[in-house]
Amino acid sequence: MTSTDIDKQADEEINFAWEGDSRWEAAKYITLRHMAGRLPHLMRRSLSIAWRVDRPSVVGLLACQIVSGIAAALGLFATTSTIAALISSGNISDRLWEAWPSVAVLAAAAGIRATLFITVTWLSSRIAPRVQQEFELMLLEAATGSELAAYDSPGFRDRWDNAERGAIVSKDIIEEGQDFLAAFVSLMAGAVVLGVLHPLLIPFLLLASLPQGIAQVHSARVSYLASVKMVGHSRMIGVLRWHLADRHSADQIRAGTMAPFLLDKYRRLTHRVTDVHRQSVAEGARMAFLGALGGGLASAVVWGLLIALLATGHLTVAAAGTAVLALRTVTGSVQGVVRNAAMIFRTGMYMDDWSKFLEETGGHRLAVGDVIPGGPEEVRAENLVYRYEGSEKNALDGIDFTVRTGEIVALVGENGSGKSTLSRLLTRLHLPTSGTVTWDGHPTTSLDPHAAWKHVSLVPQDFSCWPMTARDNITLGQPHSDDEKDIWEAASAAGADEVVRELRSGLSTLLAREWLNGAELSGGQWQRVALARAFYRPAALLVLDEPTSALDPRAEHRIFANLRRAARDRAVVLVTHRLANVAVADRVVVLDHGRVVQEGTFEMLSKAPGLFRELLELQNDRTVPAQRRAAKGPGL
Ligand code: ADP
Ligand code: MG
């Protein structure tokens, strides 16, 4: 493809939630009937999660709801007797005297309900944050238990984001569940009262609530679909926001005058999200309007029925008075039931994303074999092929490679030749597409990965700078030990000892400048700490992926000088571009486009014609600056 061809192509667009996505399909079938069927399941699930985190509160909540329902029904019945007493014949003091017991019941019922309402709010606010924590932890646990390859798979982050939202809204389901229960209980109380007054009132009432129900469910569906549609954009917005605020980009954004471009991109993305959001709320409003209209008409029918019953003598005046009150209660409750059911349903859809992610870890559950390996003495790749998901070419294309304890093997090659990929396959971070990687004869597919990684010490090309103390940065991943001797030994092998010694609290210094009070290291100093972490691990397989890229010559020399000692009881794979330094290796393997093109000692390869000598000569070539000086003439 020529450069003009590239110019002609339009920029690629983010499109994570495509038509045909399973969630998209599922959401299309959100209907009132479907919802009514799913609701008990969702309620049960929210209850069981709450039950797991806080039993006493759940028991308290349920008890409160039941008592509150009974109080509501009693209150309504007491209304009938109050009205009946007040409109009966006799003088006013007799009537009041007759009415007072039911007035007392009415007052008590109202008092009890108010107290219970406060208790319910308190209890559900107690449970909700715990539920959310539980959900988030379970999600993080699942995500860290996925294959590394998951991160290369399109849609994994997307599913993770959706699952994350499921975890965040999980606390809402407790509140929504409570509100639903409260509305439901009050609906039942009202319905019982109405049923006693006149059975015909109940079916009419349910009919009257139908239009609102349909409208609520439709709105829930529209808003869920809108968020599914925009998940990619929302993530991009989050990423941009992160870069705009992050200190690591801060210097580039300023010196590179990137802010206007980035802010414009941010603005356009947020506008697209708000446009979709606006469409969905407009649709929601339209449906709410239609629902209200339908609901209003239906209520008119119910009121008409009530008047007809009264006119035809099927209801007494006292009963009709109660019916009016009960109808108002029940209408409010029906709306509460439907609104909360729709909310639970929407929350439930997000929570489904969460539980699906947990079930299959976003489709990439870690393959756990039954072989519990010891530290490998020989790691061997045979005819190894690896292709990243969604990629069209093999990143590794028929590699044969061996490394043994006591040996340092250097991997060299140009950018993109497959060095990092190979190091991830040797350490079982990836599994072969075809061919094998074996640890002492056991294919990595048969290993228990957690057990295997205990024997691996890896400094990846992009290592993490943990916002923790220097000590934690070195010992992270190892059981806690109070003995500092080993820490200092590892630090000294990596040249991190002098870094730590200069910190104001030594190993106890917090390495996080952004966070109040922390100290910050330079890129090279961080690299020394990452190397110290690798040396600290008592692992049989040490893989260093360009470990000295940021180091000064003295620090680099120290690493290479110490590597031999580290290799005494380890197999060492060293990826590096500093070709002069690979002399430390017992063997050098040269990769090109995913294949081994040369293999031998440094001595051999630096003399034989081939890629290695070519790269070595380029690295040692000092002619380019000299020519420039010559061309510009003296005086420079
Ligand atoms: P090296 O470490 O030698 O520079 P890598 O092993 O990182 O090279 O990459 C080898 C090839 O695999 C490159 O062509 C690169 O584009 C591709 N590649 C690396 N990582 C990924 C990934 N996560 N998804 C898809 N392709 C990848
Ligand atoms: Mg690499």
XYZ file of C-alpha atoms and ligand atoms in Angstrom:
664
model
C 0.000 0.000 0.000
C 1.449 3.359 -0.971
C 1.350 6.378 1.279
C -1.280 8.061 -0.910
C -3.522 5.015 -0.535
C -3.220 5.402 3.196
C -4.108 9.093 2.934
C -7.238 8.278 1.013
C -8.647 5.937 3.631
C -11.090 7.342 6.132
C -10.145 7.137 9.807
C -11.319 3.999 11.474
C -14.322 4.447 13.735
C -14.919 2.942 17.108
C -17.769 0.524 16.851
C -17.941 -1.877 19.723
C -21.623 -2.612 19.967
C -22.613 -3.706 16.528
C -26.020 -4.879 15.406
C -26.064 -8.595 16.050
C -24.204 -8.260 19.345
C -25.857 -10.690 21.726
C -26.775 -7.958 24.226
C -28.291 -5.937 21.449
C -30.414 -8.893 20.428
C -31.390 -9.677 24.005
C -32.489 -6.111 24.653
C -34.814 -6.184 21.660
C -36.906 -8.794 23.396
C -37.537 -6.770 26.512
C -41.303 -6.845 26.809
C -43.721 -6.551 29.691
C -44.443 -10.273 29.556
C -40.776 -11.179 29.449
C -40.130 -8.770 32.281
C -42.884 -10.161 34.474
C -41.361 -13.605 33.948
C -37.822 -12.473 34.803
C -38.698 -10.344 37.781
C -38.966 -13.094 40.393
C -35.562 -14.386 39.308
C -34.003 -10.932 39.598
C -35.612 -10.341 42.979
C -34.382 -13.696 44.209
C -30.889 -12.939 43.004
C -30.739 -9.536 44.617
C -32.003 -11.045 47.832
C -29.467 -13.846 47.767
C -26.574 -11.442 47.247
C -27.807 -9.248 50.067
C -28.248 -12.391 52.160
C -24.609 -13.274 51.605
C -23.272 -9.923 52.729
C -25.606 -9.075 55.619
C -28.189 -11.561 56.868
C -29.591 -9.690 59.884
C -30.319 -6.611 57.779
C -32.123 -8.706 55.164
C -34.267 -10.369 57.802
C -34.994 -6.920 59.254
C -35.934 -5.569 55.844
C -38.347 -8.372 55.032
C -39.960 -8.182 58.461
C -40.389 -4.415 58.087
C -42.062 -4.831 54.705
C -44.520 -7.434 55.942
C -45.473 -5.461 59.056
C -45.769 -2.336 56.955
C -48.198 -4.115 54.587
C -50.342 -5.321 57.465
C -50.370 -1.808 58.951
C -51.444 -0.381 55.594
C -54.362 -2.795 55.295
C -55.419 -2.189 58.903
C -55.257 1.545 58.294
C -57.529 1.269 55.286
C -60.049 -0.911 57.095
C -59.986 1.515 59.998
C -60.853 4.238 57.488
C -64.078 2.468 56.615
C -65.114 2.198 60.253
C -64.093 5.793 60.880
C -66.177 7.101 57.998
C -69.069 4.790 58.875
C -69.011 6.035 62.467
C -68.813 9.669 61.444
C -71.701 9.571 58.965
C -73.985 7.432 61.125
C -77.007 9.038 62.770
C -76.898 10.306 66.355
C -75.387 13.387 67.910
C -71.865 14.496 67.136
C -70.270 13.507 70.473
C -71.726 9.963 70.194
C -70.388 9.736 66.671
C -66.949 10.916 67.723
C -66.990 8.527 70.676
C -67.831 5.685 68.307
C -65.134 6.731 65.848
C -62.179 7.120 68.233
C -60.989 3.466 68.368
C -60.729 3.354 64.595
C -59.077 6.780 64.562
C -56.528 5.405 67.043
C -55.892 2.403 64.769
C -55.499 4.784 61.828
C -52.967 6.915 63.684
C -51.059 3.906 64.993
C -50.913 2.387 61.508
C -49.597 5.637 60.048
C -47.004 5.957 62.827
C -45.840 2.374 62.421
C -45.523 2.749 58.666
C -43.508 5.950 58.972
C -41.129 4.340 61.476
C -40.780 1.252 59.333
C -40.063 3.364 56.270
C -37.161 5.043 58.058
C -35.884 1.663 59.246
C -36.080 0.194 55.756
C -34.144 3.134 54.298
C -31.492 2.786 56.971
C -31.138 -0.980 56.511
C -30.982 -0.896 52.739
C -28.389 1.891 52.786
C -26.383 -0.297 55.134
C -26.416 -3.253 52.766
C -26.044 -1.485 49.410
C -22.343 -0.483 49.531
C -21.338 -3.935 50.745
C -23.194 -5.521 47.864
C -21.422 -3.273 45.383
C -18.022 -4.052 46.894
C -18.750 -7.751 46.655
C -19.725 -7.408 43.011
C -16.648 -5.387 42.131
C -14.313 -7.766 43.898
C -15.838 -10.774 42.167
C -15.413 -9.016 38.836
C -11.769 -8.113 39.469
C -11.106 -11.656 40.583
C -12.646 -12.986 37.385
C -10.777 -10.511 35.199
C -7.394 -11.351 36.720
C -8.248 -15.003 36.155
C -8.591 -14.619 32.397
C -6.090 -15.605 29.733
C -3.738 -12.776 28.799
C -4.891 -13.269 25.205
C -8.276 -11.932 26.281
C -6.842 -8.426 26.191
C -6.067 -8.797 22.479
C -9.577 -9.914 21.724
C -11.923 -7.279 20.400
C -14.918 -7.018 22.673
C -13.186 -8.165 25.854
C -12.761 -4.665 27.266
C -16.240 -3.909 26.065
C -17.714 -6.836 27.952
C -15.614 -5.925 30.955
C -16.888 -2.341 30.889
C -20.452 -3.563 30.778
C -19.807 -5.990 33.583
C -18.254 -3.150 35.564
C -21.385 -1.124 35.137
C -23.325 -4.158 36.342
C -21.177 -4.150 39.480
C -21.707 -0.432 40.022
C -25.492 -0.637 39.696
C -25.694 -3.754 41.850
C -26.220 -1.566 44.904
C -29.205 0.070 43.225
C -30.999 -3.220 42.974
C -31.180 -3.396 46.760
C -32.905 -0.040 46.964
C -35.046 -0.743 43.932
C -35.919 -4.135 45.365
C -36.988 -2.523 48.634
C -39.032 0.149 46.893
C -40.593 -2.527 44.748
C -41.443 -4.639 47.768
C -42.849 -1.654 49.632
C -45.019 -0.674 46.675
C -46.040 -4.281 46.142
C -46.996 -4.803 49.778
C -48.979 -1.594 49.829
C -50.629 -2.623 46.553
C -51.596 -5.967 48.080
C -52.990 -4.267 51.172
C -55.041 -1.905 49.010
C -56.159 -4.715 46.723
C -57.334 -6.832 49.664
C -59.338 -3.900 50.967
C -60.796 -3.147 47.530
C -61.554 -6.832 46.978
C -63.497 -6.898 50.225
C -65.372 -3.734 49.230
C -66.163 -4.968 45.727
C -64.306 -7.673 43.744
C -64.936 -5.980 40.390
C -62.649 -3.098 41.368
C -59.497 -5.241 41.214
C -59.414 -6.355 37.546
C -60.338 -2.845 36.458
C -57.557 -1.426 38.514
C -54.975 -3.768 37.027
C -56.192 -2.868 33.570
C -55.751 0.785 34.395
C -52.087 0.258 35.287
C -51.248 -1.495 32.025
C -50.529 1.568 29.826
C -48.010 2.971 32.304
C -46.381 -0.414 32.657
C -45.857 -0.767 28.934
C -44.453 2.764 28.730
C -41.988 2.174 31.574
C -40.684 -1.063 30.102
C -40.272 0.539 26.710
C -38.270 3.411 28.233
C -36.047 0.980 30.122
C -35.313 -0.838 26.884
C -34.548 2.328 24.953
C -32.170 3.617 27.600
C -30.364 0.280 27.926
C -29.927 0.067 24.160
C -28.575 3.609 24.079
C -25.941 2.777 26.659
C -24.967 -0.446 24.876
C -24.616 1.505 21.664
C -22.379 4.097 23.257
C -20.162 1.892 25.380
C -17.200 2.230 22.995
C -17.460 5.968 22.880
C -17.867 6.203 26.613
C -14.684 4.215 27.047
C -12.816 6.380 24.560
C -13.986 9.423 26.512
C -12.668 7.864 29.701
C -9.318 7.106 28.055
C -9.010 10.645 26.690
C -9.913 12.108 30.059
C -7.264 9.952 31.655
C -4.588 11.103 29.209
C -5.617 14.715 29.514
C -5.259 14.574 33.269
C -2.348 12.160 33.628
C 1.017 13.562 34.550
C 2.848 11.251 32.151
C 1.172 12.914 29.192
C 1.210 16.391 30.698
C 4.594 17.442 29.275
C 3.832 16.074 25.790
C 0.424 17.724 25.707
C 1.994 21.085 26.471
C 5.197 20.936 24.469
C 3.440 19.217 21.594
C 0.521 21.708 21.606
C -1.852 18.758 21.604
C -4.511 20.193 23.890
C -6.769 21.815 21.227
C -6.861 18.628 19.145
C -7.492 16.391 22.139
C -10.128 18.664 23.615
C -11.878 18.902 20.275
C -11.907 15.126 19.995
C -13.242 14.919 23.527
C -15.960 17.449 22.743
C -17.050 15.628 19.594
C -17.204 12.261 21.334
C -19.196 13.614 24.267
C -21.589 15.300 21.837
C -22.183 12.000 20.083
C -22.912 10.319 23.385
C -25.246 13.090 24.525
C -27.018 13.026 21.137
C -27.808 9.359 21.561
C -28.752 9.986 25.170
C -31.082 12.806 24.111
C -32.764 10.590 21.565
C -33.339 7.977 24.220
C -34.750 10.414 26.786
C -36.974 11.983 24.121
C -38.311 8.552 23.295
C -38.728 7.915 27.031
C -40.680 11.152 27.426
C -42.895 10.321 24.452
C -43.671 6.918 25.930
C -44.270 8.409 29.381
C -46.729 10.854 27.836
C -48.619 8.104 26.013
C -48.547 5.974 29.144
C -49.929 8.805 31.258
C -52.642 9.475 28.707
C -53.653 5.829 28.600
C -53.424 5.583 32.372
C -55.585 8.688 32.799
C -58.281 7.325 30.522
C -58.207 3.984 32.281
C -58.523 5.643 35.708
C -61.540 7.571 34.471
C -63.128 4.209 33.693
C -62.345 2.951 37.215
C -63.802 6.080 38.812
C -66.864 5.722 36.590
C -67.258 2.176 37.790
C -67.017 3.328 41.389
C -69.743 5.940 40.875
C -71.907 3.353 39.130
C -71.475 0.944 42.044
C -72.385 3.671 44.494
C -75.391 4.782 42.433
C -76.714 1.249 42.111
C -76.371 0.648 45.843
C -73.608 -1.946 45.497
C -71.403 0.168 47.757
C -72.278 2.063 50.925
C -71.134 5.667 51.262
C -68.573 4.674 53.915
C -67.257 1.886 51.725
C -67.105 4.240 48.750
C -65.097 6.715 50.870
C -62.644 3.974 51.763
C -62.586 2.807 48.169
C -61.560 6.307 47.120
C -58.681 6.245 49.577
C -57.747 2.682 48.712
C -57.835 3.533 45.035
C -55.476 6.426 45.569
C -53.129 4.218 47.595
C -53.361 1.450 45.068
C -52.870 3.701 42.047
C -49.741 5.117 43.654
C -48.557 1.608 44.510
C -49.217 0.294 41.022
C -47.087 3.085 39.637
C -44.418 2.325 42.229
C -44.511 -1.375 41.379
C -44.247 -0.785 37.660
C -41.597 1.936 37.923
C -39.439 -0.093 40.267
C -39.967 -3.277 38.302
C -38.745 -1.478 35.188
C -35.760 -0.137 37.099
C -34.950 -3.543 38.536
C -35.236 -4.939 35.086
C -32.831 -2.396 33.663
C -30.408 -2.916 36.506
C -30.917 -6.623 35.960
C -29.796 -6.302 32.345
C -26.533 -4.714 33.466
C -26.165 -7.330 36.146
C -26.661 -9.998 33.514
C -23.621 -8.552 31.739
C -21.767 -8.901 35.014
C -22.798 -12.486 35.638
C -22.115 -13.486 32.051
C -18.626 -12.047 32.330
C -18.077 -14.011 35.519
C -19.358 -17.247 34.039
C -16.978 -17.197 31.111
C -14.499 -14.476 32.108
C -15.414 -12.542 29.014
C -14.979 -15.734 26.959
C -11.363 -16.229 28.075
C -11.332 -18.245 31.215
C -7.820 -19.326 32.148
C -7.078 -22.844 30.913
C -5.954 -24.674 34.019
C -4.116 -27.940 33.330
C -3.430 -30.522 36.047
C 0.360 -30.597 35.917
C 1.832 -28.698 38.867
C 5.307 -28.009 37.574
C 8.502 -27.488 39.534
C 10.966 -24.862 38.397
C 11.696 -25.858 34.785
C 15.223 -26.903 33.914
C 14.533 -26.821 30.234
C 12.037 -24.656 28.390
C 11.654 -25.611 24.772
C 9.625 -24.336 21.853
C 9.063 -26.611 18.871
C 7.639 -25.499 15.567
C 5.897 -22.805 17.547
C 3.299 -20.679 15.790
C 1.392 -17.855 17.429
C -1.175 -15.590 15.875
C -2.895 -12.825 17.802
C -6.667 -12.944 17.731
C -8.014 -10.855 14.882
C -4.571 -10.619 13.263
C -3.973 -11.771 9.706
C -0.400 -12.897 10.042
C 1.520 -15.086 12.433
C 3.535 -13.169 15.008
C 5.631 -16.328 15.502
C 5.972 -18.604 12.540
C 7.583 -21.974 13.266
C 10.071 -21.218 16.045
C 12.429 -23.780 17.561
C 14.066 -22.540 20.712
C 15.551 -23.953 23.913
C 16.827 -22.471 27.154
C 18.182 -24.418 30.150
C 19.067 -23.664 33.742
C 22.437 -21.962 33.970
C 22.133 -20.553 30.481
C 21.592 -17.037 29.176
C 19.957 -16.895 25.778
C 19.679 -13.529 24.074
C 16.794 -12.793 21.718
C 17.510 -10.082 19.217
C 15.758 -8.755 16.155
C 14.109 -5.682 14.753
C 10.919 -4.129 16.155
C 7.947 -6.387 15.615
C 10.053 -9.488 14.933
C 8.289 -11.392 17.724
C 10.674 -11.185 20.691
C 8.092 -10.068 23.255
C 5.557 -12.514 21.882
C 8.023 -15.388 22.257
C 8.820 -14.387 25.832
C 5.109 -14.491 26.649
C 4.779 -17.977 25.162
C 7.809 -19.327 27.016
C 6.342 -18.069 30.297
C 2.883 -19.565 29.584
C 1.278 -16.146 29.385
C 0.075 -17.173 25.947
C -0.660 -20.666 24.660
C 0.588 -21.724 21.210
C -1.677 -21.423 18.191
C 0.140 -24.521 16.958
C 3.360 -26.319 17.811
C 4.411 -26.637 21.439
C 6.181 -24.993 24.314
C 7.274 -27.506 26.929
C 8.605 -27.182 30.457
C 10.739 -30.231 31.163
C 8.651 -32.100 28.607
C 5.235 -30.911 29.811
C 3.380 -28.829 27.215
C 2.393 -25.467 28.686
C -1.211 -26.318 27.803
C -1.101 -29.059 30.444
C 0.260 -26.831 33.227
C -1.601 -25.215 36.055
C -0.757 -21.624 35.138
C -0.802 -20.261 38.684
C 1.639 -22.939 39.775
C 3.773 -22.331 36.690
C 4.011 -18.580 37.215
C 5.479 -19.148 40.665
C 8.598 -20.172 38.772
C 8.587 -17.235 36.393
C 10.217 -13.885 36.845
C 9.400 -11.470 34.063
C 10.279 -7.865 33.415
C 8.034 -6.967 30.503
C 8.892 -4.210 28.099
C 6.216 -1.965 29.596
C 6.513 -2.707 33.277
C 4.232 -1.137 35.852
C 5.279 1.491 38.362
C 3.215 0.553 41.376
C 2.062 3.448 43.541
C 3.375 1.719 46.661
C 6.470 1.833 48.836
C 9.869 0.955 47.397
C 9.776 -2.221 49.482
C 6.404 -3.288 48.089
C 7.611 -2.460 44.599
C 10.419 -4.973 45.012
C 8.586 -7.702 46.927
C 5.217 -7.494 45.168
C 3.917 -10.976 44.383
C 6.064 -12.689 47.024
C 4.983 -13.790 50.486
C 5.688 -11.134 53.097
C 9.054 -11.389 54.794
C 10.615 -9.126 57.407
C 14.110 -10.027 56.280
C 15.485 -7.093 54.351
C 18.733 -8.802 53.383
C 17.268 -10.451 50.281
C 15.590 -7.220 49.247
C 18.872 -5.316 49.399
C 20.658 -8.113 47.563
C 18.146 -8.000 44.700
C 18.235 -4.203 44.704
C 21.991 -4.227 44.503
C 22.016 -6.687 41.582
C 19.696 -4.319 39.715
C 21.414 -1.100 40.750
C 18.291 -0.096 42.653
C 20.141 0.007 45.983
C 21.607 3.444 45.296
C 18.174 4.674 44.201
C 16.542 3.455 47.397
C 19.344 4.764 49.612
C 18.767 8.269 48.333
C 15.051 8.164 49.124
C 14.114 9.988 52.297
C 12.674 6.915 54.049
C 14.629 4.238 52.202
C 12.586 1.150 51.442
C 9.584 2.651 53.213
C 9.299 5.602 50.838
C 6.050 5.821 48.951
C 6.815 5.924 45.222
C 3.902 7.959 43.952
C 4.465 11.634 43.392
C 0.919 12.349 42.318
C -0.271 11.154 45.664
C 0.293 13.486 48.483
C 3.785 13.112 49.852
C 5.093 10.400 47.558
C 8.492 10.482 45.858
C 8.935 10.139 42.112
C 11.673 8.264 40.262
C 13.036 8.809 36.793
C 12.332 6.293 34.021
C 15.717 4.612 34.460
C 15.357 4.502 38.236
C 11.972 2.847 37.879
C 13.533 0.304 35.537
C 16.119 -0.568 38.167
C 13.316 -1.128 40.677
C 11.470 -3.360 38.200
C 14.665 -5.363 37.706
C 15.145 -5.641 41.446
C 11.636 -7.087 41.627
C 12.595 -9.696 39.031
C 15.829 -10.617 40.812
C 13.997 -10.858 44.139
C 11.715 -13.587 42.849
C 13.159 -17.039 43.476
C 12.135 -18.138 39.993
C 13.706 -20.729 37.729
C 12.885 -18.874 34.527
C 13.994 -15.262 34.279
C 12.801 -13.319 31.254
C 14.007 -9.775 30.748
C 12.399 -7.911 27.858
C 14.626 -4.957 26.980
C 15.568 -4.506 30.624
C 18.160 -1.799 30.108
C 16.406 0.425 27.575
C 16.320 3.368 29.994
C 19.516 2.698 31.935
C 22.670 4.784 31.942
C 25.872 2.991 30.861
C 27.067 2.361 34.420
C 23.748 0.851 35.529
C 23.535 -1.186 32.367
C 27.012 -2.563 32.851
C 26.109 -3.571 36.362
C 23.045 -5.513 35.182
C 24.935 -7.441 32.574
C 27.754 -8.153 34.986
C 25.246 -9.542 37.519
C 23.306 -11.555 35.006
C 25.803 -14.391 35.034
C 25.338 -14.790 38.780
C 21.557 -14.739 38.371
C 21.856 -17.474 35.752
C 23.574 -19.871 38.141
C 20.263 -21.362 39.207
C 18.019 -19.871 36.571
C 17.332 -20.126 32.872
C 17.622 -16.591 31.535
C 16.044 -15.195 28.383
C 17.263 -11.728 27.559
C 15.647 -9.540 24.934
C 17.825 -6.590 24.071
C 18.807 -4.120 21.391
C 22.186 -3.386 22.954
C 23.921 -5.858 20.706
C 27.390 -5.309 22.115
C 26.078 -6.495 25.471
C 24.713 -9.790 24.238
C 28.262 -11.066 24.457
C 27.215 -12.017 27.999
C 24.793 -14.573 26.538
C 25.739 -18.183 25.926
C 23.694 -18.162 22.776
C 22.107 -15.534 20.605
C 18.896 -16.202 18.682
C 18.060 -13.743 15.921
C 14.390 -13.334 15.013
C 13.010 -11.826 11.855
C 9.291 -11.672 11.057
C 8.497 -14.376 13.567
C 11.193 -16.794 12.412
C 14.604 -17.733 13.735
C 17.043 -16.576 11.084
C 20.324 -17.018 12.947
C 21.533 -18.753 16.056
C 24.966 -19.021 17.648
C 27.423 -17.369 19.986
C 28.090 -13.660 19.834
C 31.570 -14.434 18.466
C 30.154 -16.512 15.616
C 27.331 -14.180 14.677
C 29.358 -11.006 14.762
C 31.713 -12.473 12.214
C 29.299 -14.326 9.933
C 27.412 -12.296 7.340
C 23.745 -11.945 8.219
C 21.143 -9.867 10.032
C 22.992 -9.854 13.343
C 26.209 -8.470 11.929
C 24.242 -5.952 9.906
C 22.441 -4.669 13.009
C 25.642 -4.704 15.038
C 27.456 -2.673 12.404
C 24.603 -0.179 12.230
C 24.715 0.211 15.981
C 28.440 0.838 15.938
C 28.294 3.074 12.884
C 29.514 6.549 13.703
C 29.806 7.771 10.107
C 26.511 9.632 9.877
C 27.297 12.543 12.233
C 30.833 12.719 10.866
C 29.523 13.126 7.322
C 27.248 15.962 8.396
C 30.106 17.801 9.972
C 32.166 17.322 6.831
C 29.328 18.524 4.573
C 28.694 21.714 6.562
C 32.356 22.519 6.620
C 34.438 23.897 9.468
C 33.093 26.360 11.950
C 30.387 24.070 13.293
P 9.015 -7.299 19.287
O 8.945 -7.503 20.749
O 10.036 -8.148 18.624
O 9.210 -5.861 18.916
P 6.317 -8.274 19.303
O 6.473 -9.667 19.771
O 5.820 -7.284 20.283
O 7.657 -7.755 18.642
O 5.321 -8.267 18.068
C 5.426 -9.192 17.029
C 4.286 -8.960 16.060
O 3.051 -9.217 16.686
C 4.216 -7.541 15.512
O 3.926 -7.629 14.130
C 3.068 -6.905 16.238
O 2.385 -6.033 15.391
C 2.204 -8.109 16.582
N 1.566 -7.908 17.875
C 2.181 -7.688 19.062
N 1.278 -7.580 20.055
C 0.075 -7.732 19.484
C -1.266 -7.725 19.967
N -1.512 -7.541 21.265
N -2.264 -7.916 19.077
C -2.013 -8.102 17.785
N -0.778 -8.129 17.254
C 0.250 -7.940 18.101
Mg 9.017 -6.217 22.234
